[in-house]
GROMACS .gro file of C-alpha atoms in nm:
model
  334
    1UNK     CA    1  -8.037   2.813   7.534
    2UNK     CA    2  -7.954   2.423   7.671
    3UNK     CA    3  -7.976   2.248   7.367
    4UNK     CA    4  -7.687   2.502   7.194
    5UNK     CA    5  -7.441   2.395   7.551
    6UNK     CA    6  -7.520   2.065   7.479
    7UNK     CA    7  -7.440   2.083   7.120
    8UNK     CA    8  -7.148   2.271   7.215
    9UNK     CA    9  -7.049   1.974   7.458
   10UNK     CA   10  -7.137   1.756   7.264
   11UNK     CA   11  -6.909   1.925   6.949
   12UNK     CA   12  -6.652   1.978   7.245
   13UNK     CA   13  -6.596   1.662   7.341
   14UNK     CA   14  -6.567   1.431   6.976
   15UNK     CA   15  -6.320   1.695   6.907
   16UNK     CA   16  -6.099   1.608   7.201
   17UNK     CA   17  -6.152   1.192   7.110
   18UNK     CA   18  -6.051   1.298   6.771
   19UNK     CA   19  -5.753   1.450   6.858
   20UNK     CA   20  -5.638   1.172   7.136
   21UNK     CA   21  -5.718   0.884   6.843
   22UNK     CA   22  -5.501   1.081   6.662
   23UNK     CA   23  -5.207   1.095   6.882
   24UNK     CA   24  -5.218   0.811   7.009
   25UNK     CA   25  -5.024   0.646   6.764
   26UNK     CA   26  -4.730   0.865   6.823
   27UNK     CA   27  -4.757   0.786   7.209
   28UNK     CA   28  -4.718   0.419   7.079
   29UNK     CA   29  -4.374   0.294   7.227
   30UNK     CA   30  -4.157   0.204   6.996
   31UNK     CA   31  -4.079  -0.028   6.800
   32UNK     CA   32  -4.505  -0.198   6.807
   33UNK     CA   33  -4.433  -0.338   6.386
   34UNK     CA   34  -4.196  -0.565   6.206
   35UNK     CA   35  -3.819  -0.301   6.177
   36UNK     CA   36  -3.741  -0.395   5.837
   37UNK     CA   37  -3.390  -0.409   5.782
   38UNK     CA   38  -3.309  -0.352   5.383
   39UNK     CA   39  -2.912  -0.485   5.287
   40UNK     CA   40  -2.815  -0.295   4.913
   41UNK     CA   41  -2.677  -0.668   4.815
   42UNK     CA   42  -2.781  -1.033   4.723
   43UNK     CA   43  -2.824  -1.241   4.967
   44UNK     CA   44  -2.508  -1.475   5.074
   45UNK     CA   45  -2.296  -1.194   5.094
   46UNK     CA   46  -2.125  -1.060   5.347
   47UNK     CA   47  -2.358  -0.736   5.408
   48UNK     CA   48  -2.666  -0.998   5.428
   49UNK     CA   49  -2.482  -1.271   5.696
   50UNK     CA   50  -2.399  -0.975   5.916
   51UNK     CA   51  -2.758  -0.797   5.853
   52UNK     CA   52  -2.864  -1.148   5.980
   53UNK     CA   53  -2.611  -1.153   6.260
   54UNK     CA   54  -2.745  -0.932   6.450
   55UNK     CA   55  -3.161  -0.916   6.322
   56UNK     CA   56  -3.271  -1.153   6.541
   57UNK     CA   57  -3.097  -1.025   6.877
   58UNK     CA   58  -3.243  -0.716   6.828
   59UNK     CA   59  -3.592  -0.939   6.741
   60UNK     CA   60  -3.504  -1.105   7.079
   61UNK     CA   61  -3.490  -0.778   7.260
   62UNK     CA   62  -3.747  -0.548   7.111
   63UNK     CA   63  -3.992  -0.802   7.122
   64UNK     CA   64  -4.084  -0.764   6.674
   65UNK     CA   65  -3.944  -0.913   6.401
   66UNK     CA   66  -3.617  -0.715   6.258
   67UNK     CA   67  -3.567  -0.897   5.914
   68UNK     CA   68  -3.346  -0.839   5.635
   69UNK     CA   69  -3.497  -0.692   5.258
   70UNK     CA   70  -3.244  -0.801   5.036
   71UNK     CA   71  -3.281  -0.482   4.742
   72UNK     CA   72  -2.960  -0.552   4.536
   73UNK     CA   73  -2.870  -0.300   4.227
   74UNK     CA   74  -2.666  -0.044   4.157
   75UNK     CA   75  -2.352  -0.046   4.332
   76UNK     CA   76  -2.566  -0.066   4.682
   77UNK     CA   77  -2.720   0.274   4.544
   78UNK     CA   78  -3.071   0.121   4.457
   79UNK     CA   79  -3.110  -0.035   4.861
   80UNK     CA   80  -3.004   0.310   5.057
   81UNK     CA   81  -3.192   0.571   4.838
   82UNK     CA   82  -3.519   0.341   4.953
   83UNK     CA   83  -3.403   0.382   5.288
   84UNK     CA   84  -3.309   0.750   5.225
   85UNK     CA   85  -3.627   0.846   5.152
   86UNK     CA   86  -3.793   0.570   5.405
   87UNK     CA   87  -4.028   0.778   5.724
   88UNK     CA   88  -3.853   0.825   5.918
   89UNK     CA   89  -4.020   0.620   6.181
   90UNK     CA   90  -3.774   0.405   6.317
   91UNK     CA   91  -3.923   0.140   6.064
   92UNK     CA   92  -3.717   0.083   5.776
   93UNK     CA   93  -3.264   0.034   5.858
   94UNK     CA   94  -3.002   0.007   5.601
   95UNK     CA   95  -2.729  -0.215   5.668
   96UNK     CA   96  -2.511   0.052   5.428
   97UNK     CA   97  -2.107  -0.030   5.326
   98UNK     CA   98  -1.764   0.152   5.251
   99UNK     CA   99  -1.971   0.143   4.940
  100UNK     CA  100  -2.295   0.250   4.964
  101UNK     CA  101  -2.120   0.530   5.226
  102UNK     CA  102  -1.796   0.592   5.174
  103UNK     CA  103  -1.683   0.534   4.806
  104UNK     CA  104  -2.020   0.602   4.624
  105UNK     CA  105  -2.040   1.008   4.617
  106UNK     CA  106  -1.620   0.993   4.446
  107UNK     CA  107  -1.682   0.714   4.244
  108UNK     CA  108  -2.071   0.821   4.103
  109UNK     CA  109  -2.155   1.102   3.914
  110UNK     CA  110  -2.456   1.102   4.018
  111UNK     CA  111  -2.596   1.007   4.348
  112UNK     CA  112  -3.023   0.999   4.375
  113UNK     CA  113  -2.939   1.010   4.718
  114UNK     CA  114  -2.683   1.269   5.014
  115UNK     CA  115  -2.498   0.979   5.187
  116UNK     CA  116  -2.453   1.259   5.477
  117UNK     CA  117  -2.738   1.409   5.479
  118UNK     CA  118  -3.014   1.227   5.442
  119UNK     CA  119  -2.911   0.944   5.690
  120UNK     CA  120  -2.855   0.881   6.056
  121UNK     CA  121  -2.567   0.660   6.182
  122UNK     CA  122  -2.627   0.462   6.447
  123UNK     CA  123  -2.367   0.214   6.478
  124UNK     CA  124  -2.066   0.051   6.250
  125UNK     CA  125  -2.132  -0.334   6.286
  126UNK     CA  126  -1.789  -0.498   6.160
  127UNK     CA  127  -1.549  -0.420   5.960
  128UNK     CA  128  -1.376  -0.664   5.794
  129UNK     CA  129  -1.113  -0.677   5.511
  130UNK     CA  130  -1.071  -0.771   5.140
  131UNK     CA  131  -0.899  -1.097   5.014
  132UNK     CA  132  -0.735  -1.163   4.702
  133UNK     CA  133  -0.898  -1.475   4.524
  134UNK     CA  134  -0.885  -1.671   4.273
  135UNK     CA  135  -1.101  -1.978   4.141
  136UNK     CA  136  -0.808  -2.258   4.218
  137UNK     CA  137  -0.841  -2.455   3.946
  138UNK     CA  138  -0.728  -2.157   3.693
  139UNK     CA  139  -0.484  -2.023   3.949
  140UNK     CA  140  -0.308  -2.415   3.909
  141UNK     CA  141  -0.352  -2.411   3.519
  142UNK     CA  142  -0.178  -2.099   3.482
  143UNK     CA  143   0.086  -2.181   3.725
  144UNK     CA  144  -0.054  -1.868   3.979
  145UNK     CA  145   0.096  -1.949   4.350
  146UNK     CA  146   0.151  -1.575   4.455
  147UNK     CA  147   0.014  -1.183   4.391
  148UNK     CA  148   0.355  -1.176   4.213
  149UNK     CA  149   0.256  -1.458   3.975
  150UNK     CA  150  -0.034  -1.314   3.921
  151UNK     CA  151   0.135  -0.967   3.870
  152UNK     CA  152   0.345  -1.133   3.563
  153UNK     CA  153   0.082  -1.329   3.422
  154UNK     CA  154  -0.226  -1.072   3.397
  155UNK     CA  155   0.115  -0.775   3.200
  156UNK     CA  156   0.206  -1.122   3.000
  157UNK     CA  157  -0.169  -1.144   2.937
  158UNK     CA  158  -0.360  -0.838   2.953
  159UNK     CA  159  -0.738  -0.822   2.990
  160UNK     CA  160  -0.736  -1.210   2.923
  161UNK     CA  161  -0.876  -1.195   3.290
  162UNK     CA  162  -1.217  -1.164   3.448
  163UNK     CA  163  -1.249  -0.969   3.733
  164UNK     CA  164  -1.563  -1.002   3.949
  165UNK     CA  165  -1.742  -0.792   4.186
  166UNK     CA  166  -2.055  -0.736   4.378
  167UNK     CA  167  -2.114  -0.439   4.214
  168UNK     CA  168  -1.988  -0.065   4.068
  169UNK     CA  169  -1.871   0.131   4.338
  170UNK     CA  170  -1.844  -0.151   4.633
  171UNK     CA  171  -1.526  -0.212   4.814
  172UNK     CA  172  -1.472  -0.549   4.636
  173UNK     CA  173  -1.482  -0.335   4.269
  174UNK     CA  174  -1.284  -0.048   4.390
  175UNK     CA  175  -1.045  -0.239   4.569
  176UNK     CA  176  -1.003  -0.431   4.243
  177UNK     CA  177  -0.942  -0.091   4.055
  178UNK     CA  178  -0.662  -0.031   4.294
  179UNK     CA  179  -0.427  -0.291   4.262
  180UNK     CA  180  -0.481  -0.252   3.876
  181UNK     CA  181  -0.345   0.106   3.880
  182UNK     CA  182  -0.068   0.077   4.194
  183UNK     CA  183   0.009  -0.316   3.964
  184UNK     CA  184  -0.002  -0.151   3.597
  185UNK     CA  185  -0.215  -0.512   3.504
  186UNK     CA  186  -0.526  -0.508   3.357
  187UNK     CA  187  -0.878  -0.721   3.413
  188UNK     CA  188  -1.216  -0.687   3.257
  189UNK     CA  189  -1.406  -0.616   3.540
  190UNK     CA  190  -1.748  -0.779   3.540
  191UNK     CA  191  -1.998  -0.597   3.846
  192UNK     CA  192  -2.292  -0.866   3.982
  193UNK     CA  193  -2.552  -0.763   4.173
  194UNK     CA  194  -2.385  -0.856   4.518
  195UNK     CA  195  -2.073  -1.081   4.651
  196UNK     CA  196  -2.197  -1.390   4.626
  197UNK     CA  197  -2.339  -1.420   4.291
  198UNK     CA  198  -2.007  -1.311   4.184
  199UNK     CA  199  -1.856  -1.636   4.339
  200UNK     CA  200  -2.103  -1.834   4.229
  201UNK     CA  201  -1.969  -1.769   3.896
  202UNK     CA  202  -1.597  -1.769   4.069
  203UNK     CA  203  -1.637  -2.092   4.159
  204UNK     CA  204  -1.775  -2.168   3.810
  205UNK     CA  205  -1.459  -2.134   3.714
  206UNK     CA  206  -1.646  -1.825   3.482
  207UNK     CA  207  -1.458  -1.556   3.606
  208UNK     CA  208  -1.100  -1.559   3.759
  209UNK     CA  209  -1.013  -1.314   4.016
  210UNK     CA  210  -1.229  -1.115   4.273
  211UNK     CA  211  -1.107  -0.891   4.594
  212UNK     CA  212  -1.406  -1.012   4.820
  213UNK     CA  213  -1.506  -0.944   5.150
  214UNK     CA  214  -1.356  -1.231   5.404
  215UNK     CA  215  -1.650  -1.379   5.563
  216UNK     CA  216  -1.820  -1.457   5.245
  217UNK     CA  217  -1.479  -1.590   5.107
  218UNK     CA  218  -1.379  -1.824   5.388
  219UNK     CA  219  -1.532  -2.115   5.376
  220UNK     CA  220  -1.439  -2.160   4.975
  221UNK     CA  221  -1.137  -2.071   5.058
  222UNK     CA  222  -1.049  -2.342   5.354
  223UNK     CA  223  -1.195  -2.578   5.158
  224UNK     CA  224  -0.992  -2.533   4.828
  225UNK     CA  225  -1.239  -2.493   4.596
  226UNK     CA  226  -1.126  -2.095   4.586
  227UNK     CA  227  -0.746  -1.984   4.590
  228UNK     CA  228  -0.620  -1.690   4.828
  229UNK     CA  229  -0.331  -1.482   4.720
  230UNK     CA  230  -0.346  -1.181   5.001
  231UNK     CA  231  -0.577  -0.972   5.222
  232UNK     CA  232  -0.590  -0.580   5.143
  233UNK     CA  233  -0.582  -0.483   5.445
  234UNK     CA  234  -0.281  -0.322   5.643
  235UNK     CA  235  -0.198  -0.670   5.830
  236UNK     CA  236  -0.281  -0.964   5.810
  237UNK     CA  237  -0.610  -1.112   5.955
  238UNK     CA  238  -0.638  -1.338   6.249
  239UNK     CA  239  -0.909  -1.512   6.096
  240UNK     CA  240  -0.579  -1.675   5.808
  241UNK     CA  241  -0.301  -1.556   5.985
  242UNK     CA  242  -0.029  -1.700   5.735
  243UNK     CA  243  -0.213  -1.513   5.395
  244UNK     CA  244   0.031  -1.227   5.334
  245UNK     CA  245  -0.094  -0.869   5.282
  246UNK     CA  246  -0.143  -0.755   4.897
  247UNK     CA  247   0.158  -0.523   5.056
  248UNK     CA  248   0.397  -0.769   5.179
  249UNK     CA  249   0.368  -0.992   4.911
  250UNK     CA  250   0.360  -0.769   4.569
  251UNK     CA  251   0.702  -0.585   4.677
  252UNK     CA  252   0.756  -0.228   4.551
  253UNK     CA  253   0.494  -0.201   4.330
  254UNK     CA  254   0.229  -0.225   4.612
  255UNK     CA  255   0.327  -0.004   4.915
  256UNK     CA  256   0.082   0.147   5.067
  257UNK     CA  257  -0.202  -0.104   4.940
  258UNK     CA  258  -0.452  -0.093   5.173
  259UNK     CA  259  -0.852  -0.121   5.088
  260UNK     CA  260  -1.024  -0.219   5.329
  261UNK     CA  261  -1.497  -0.309   5.441
  262UNK     CA  262  -1.723  -0.181   5.671
  263UNK     CA  263  -2.053  -0.250   5.730
  264UNK     CA  264  -2.336  -0.003   5.953
  265UNK     CA  265  -2.665  -0.023   6.044
  266UNK     CA  266  -2.780   0.353   5.964
  267UNK     CA  267  -3.193   0.530   5.931
  268UNK     CA  268  -3.357   0.739   5.752
  269UNK     CA  269  -3.221   1.153   5.813
  270UNK     CA  270  -3.427   1.264   6.159
  271UNK     CA  271  -3.561   0.956   6.295
  272UNK     CA  272  -3.599   1.048   6.618
  273UNK     CA  273  -3.238   0.974   6.837
  274UNK     CA  274  -3.418   0.820   7.129
  275UNK     CA  275  -3.462   0.526   6.918
  276UNK     CA  276  -3.131   0.507   6.719
  277UNK     CA  277  -2.944   0.522   7.051
  278UNK     CA  278  -3.163   0.286   7.148
  279UNK     CA  279  -3.071   0.049   6.838
  280UNK     CA  280  -2.673   0.160   6.890
  281UNK     CA  281  -2.679  -0.006   7.265
  282UNK     CA  282  -2.851  -0.310   7.166
  283UNK     CA  283  -2.629  -0.386   6.826
  284UNK     CA  284  -2.248  -0.295   7.113
  285UNK     CA  285  -2.366  -0.545   7.314
  286UNK     CA  286  -2.507  -0.830   7.071
  287UNK     CA  287  -2.196  -0.761   6.923
  288UNK     CA  288  -1.950  -0.824   7.265
  289UNK     CA  289  -2.152  -1.168   7.370
  290UNK     CA  290  -1.854  -1.418   7.257
  291UNK     CA  291  -2.139  -1.636   7.075
  292UNK     CA  292  -2.148  -1.356   6.806
  293UNK     CA  293  -1.762  -1.212   6.861
  294UNK     CA  294  -1.597  -1.481   6.821
  295UNK     CA  295  -1.840  -1.598   6.530
  296UNK     CA  296  -1.805  -1.296   6.339
  297UNK     CA  297  -1.370  -1.357   6.424
  298UNK     CA  298  -1.359  -1.706   6.258
  299UNK     CA  299  -1.469  -1.541   5.999
  300UNK     CA  300  -1.261  -1.269   5.964
  301UNK     CA  301  -1.447  -0.993   6.062
  302UNK     CA  302  -1.372  -0.738   6.357
  303UNK     CA  303  -1.670  -0.678   6.560
  304UNK     CA  304  -1.788  -0.298   6.593
  305UNK     CA  305  -2.042  -0.107   6.863
  306UNK     CA  306  -1.979   0.222   6.816
  307UNK     CA  307  -2.148   0.556   6.901
  308UNK     CA  308  -2.421   0.702   6.639
  309UNK     CA  309  -2.148   1.037   6.715
  310UNK     CA  310  -1.838   0.790   6.691
  311UNK     CA  311  -2.016   0.642   6.342
  312UNK     CA  312  -2.050   0.981   6.163
  313UNK     CA  313  -1.729   1.082   6.228
  314UNK     CA  314  -1.616   0.807   6.069
  315UNK     CA  315  -1.845   0.830   5.762
  316UNK     CA  316  -1.722   1.208   5.740
  317UNK     CA  317  -1.325   1.073   5.785
  318UNK     CA  318  -1.396   0.747   5.497
  319UNK     CA  319  -1.513   1.023   5.262
  320UNK     CA  320  -1.208   1.238   5.252
  321UNK     CA  321  -1.044   0.922   5.246
  322UNK     CA  322  -1.151   0.709   4.925
  323UNK     CA  323  -1.222   0.980   4.683
  324UNK     CA  324  -0.814   1.026   4.721
  325UNK     CA  325  -0.787   0.636   4.611
  326UNK     CA  326  -1.070   0.686   4.359
  327UNK     CA  327  -0.872   0.994   4.238
  328UNK     CA  328  -0.595   0.772   4.242
  329UNK     CA  329  -0.712   0.494   4.072
  330UNK     CA  330  -0.916   0.670   3.783
  331UNK     CA  331  -1.185   0.493   3.829
  332UNK     CA  332  -1.558   0.575   3.751
  333UNK     CA  333  -1.933   0.567   3.719
  334UNK     CA  334  -2.163   0.733   3.480
   0.00000   0.00000   0.00000
């Protein structure tokens, strides 16, 4: 009888220890290991620039490495899908864009993820205008100095201009499609796996025009290697205040034209609300610091920092807005 009691006690003790051991990881404070921020485009573009701006701040605050992992392809859908299917433990985040979470649902016939149901919005990191740029030598050779010059040349030479983008379904692609639709012009679209590789071909002269996010283009505009014709927002950018909007520069044809971009952090659906709000609060603080704020503004980006609830409502509104733009432009990706 005593032996039986001893065995029962030992079994109970081992069971309790096993249960404690099993539960211990769940009780550990987040984060206790590195956190991955998936950028769904190639290095060097605006999505990548913004992710690398906030990652060091989060690393400093939380005491664990926040590192950027570039997973380019399918207009951002490849990287977004990776995050959508990742564990919702707070260790995989996405630097989403207006493309992955505002445009692609209307542009693609089928997505491998649901931009609404499969993600927990954290915060908008920044909003930026796009900028209509040309290779400077190409613009000079074809005597294109304005949006009206461009439209005149494109109408007289349909299909002779190559339009680069960061990928099908991105704001860069759709800004160009909307321009084509409203101006009655035609350019051959070449999608890349991110803004930077597209920019390299723009600089090399094999691509003629691009509607790039301003932060990744502005160094080349200031160096004179790229010629900026206009910004795609409905207001001029403080980073290039002398540059008109497409609506201003394009006359009656382009009245109402607007195609800006935004970038924000998201986690897989079901991620702890506490983790989501902690990240949002620290990103918001970082974006408010003079050094980061000034850096972003000088590149043409407007710092964000809104709450997860506000970001969720914003994404819903963006879906509705861009569905109308996609329909009006006639753009579609199989």
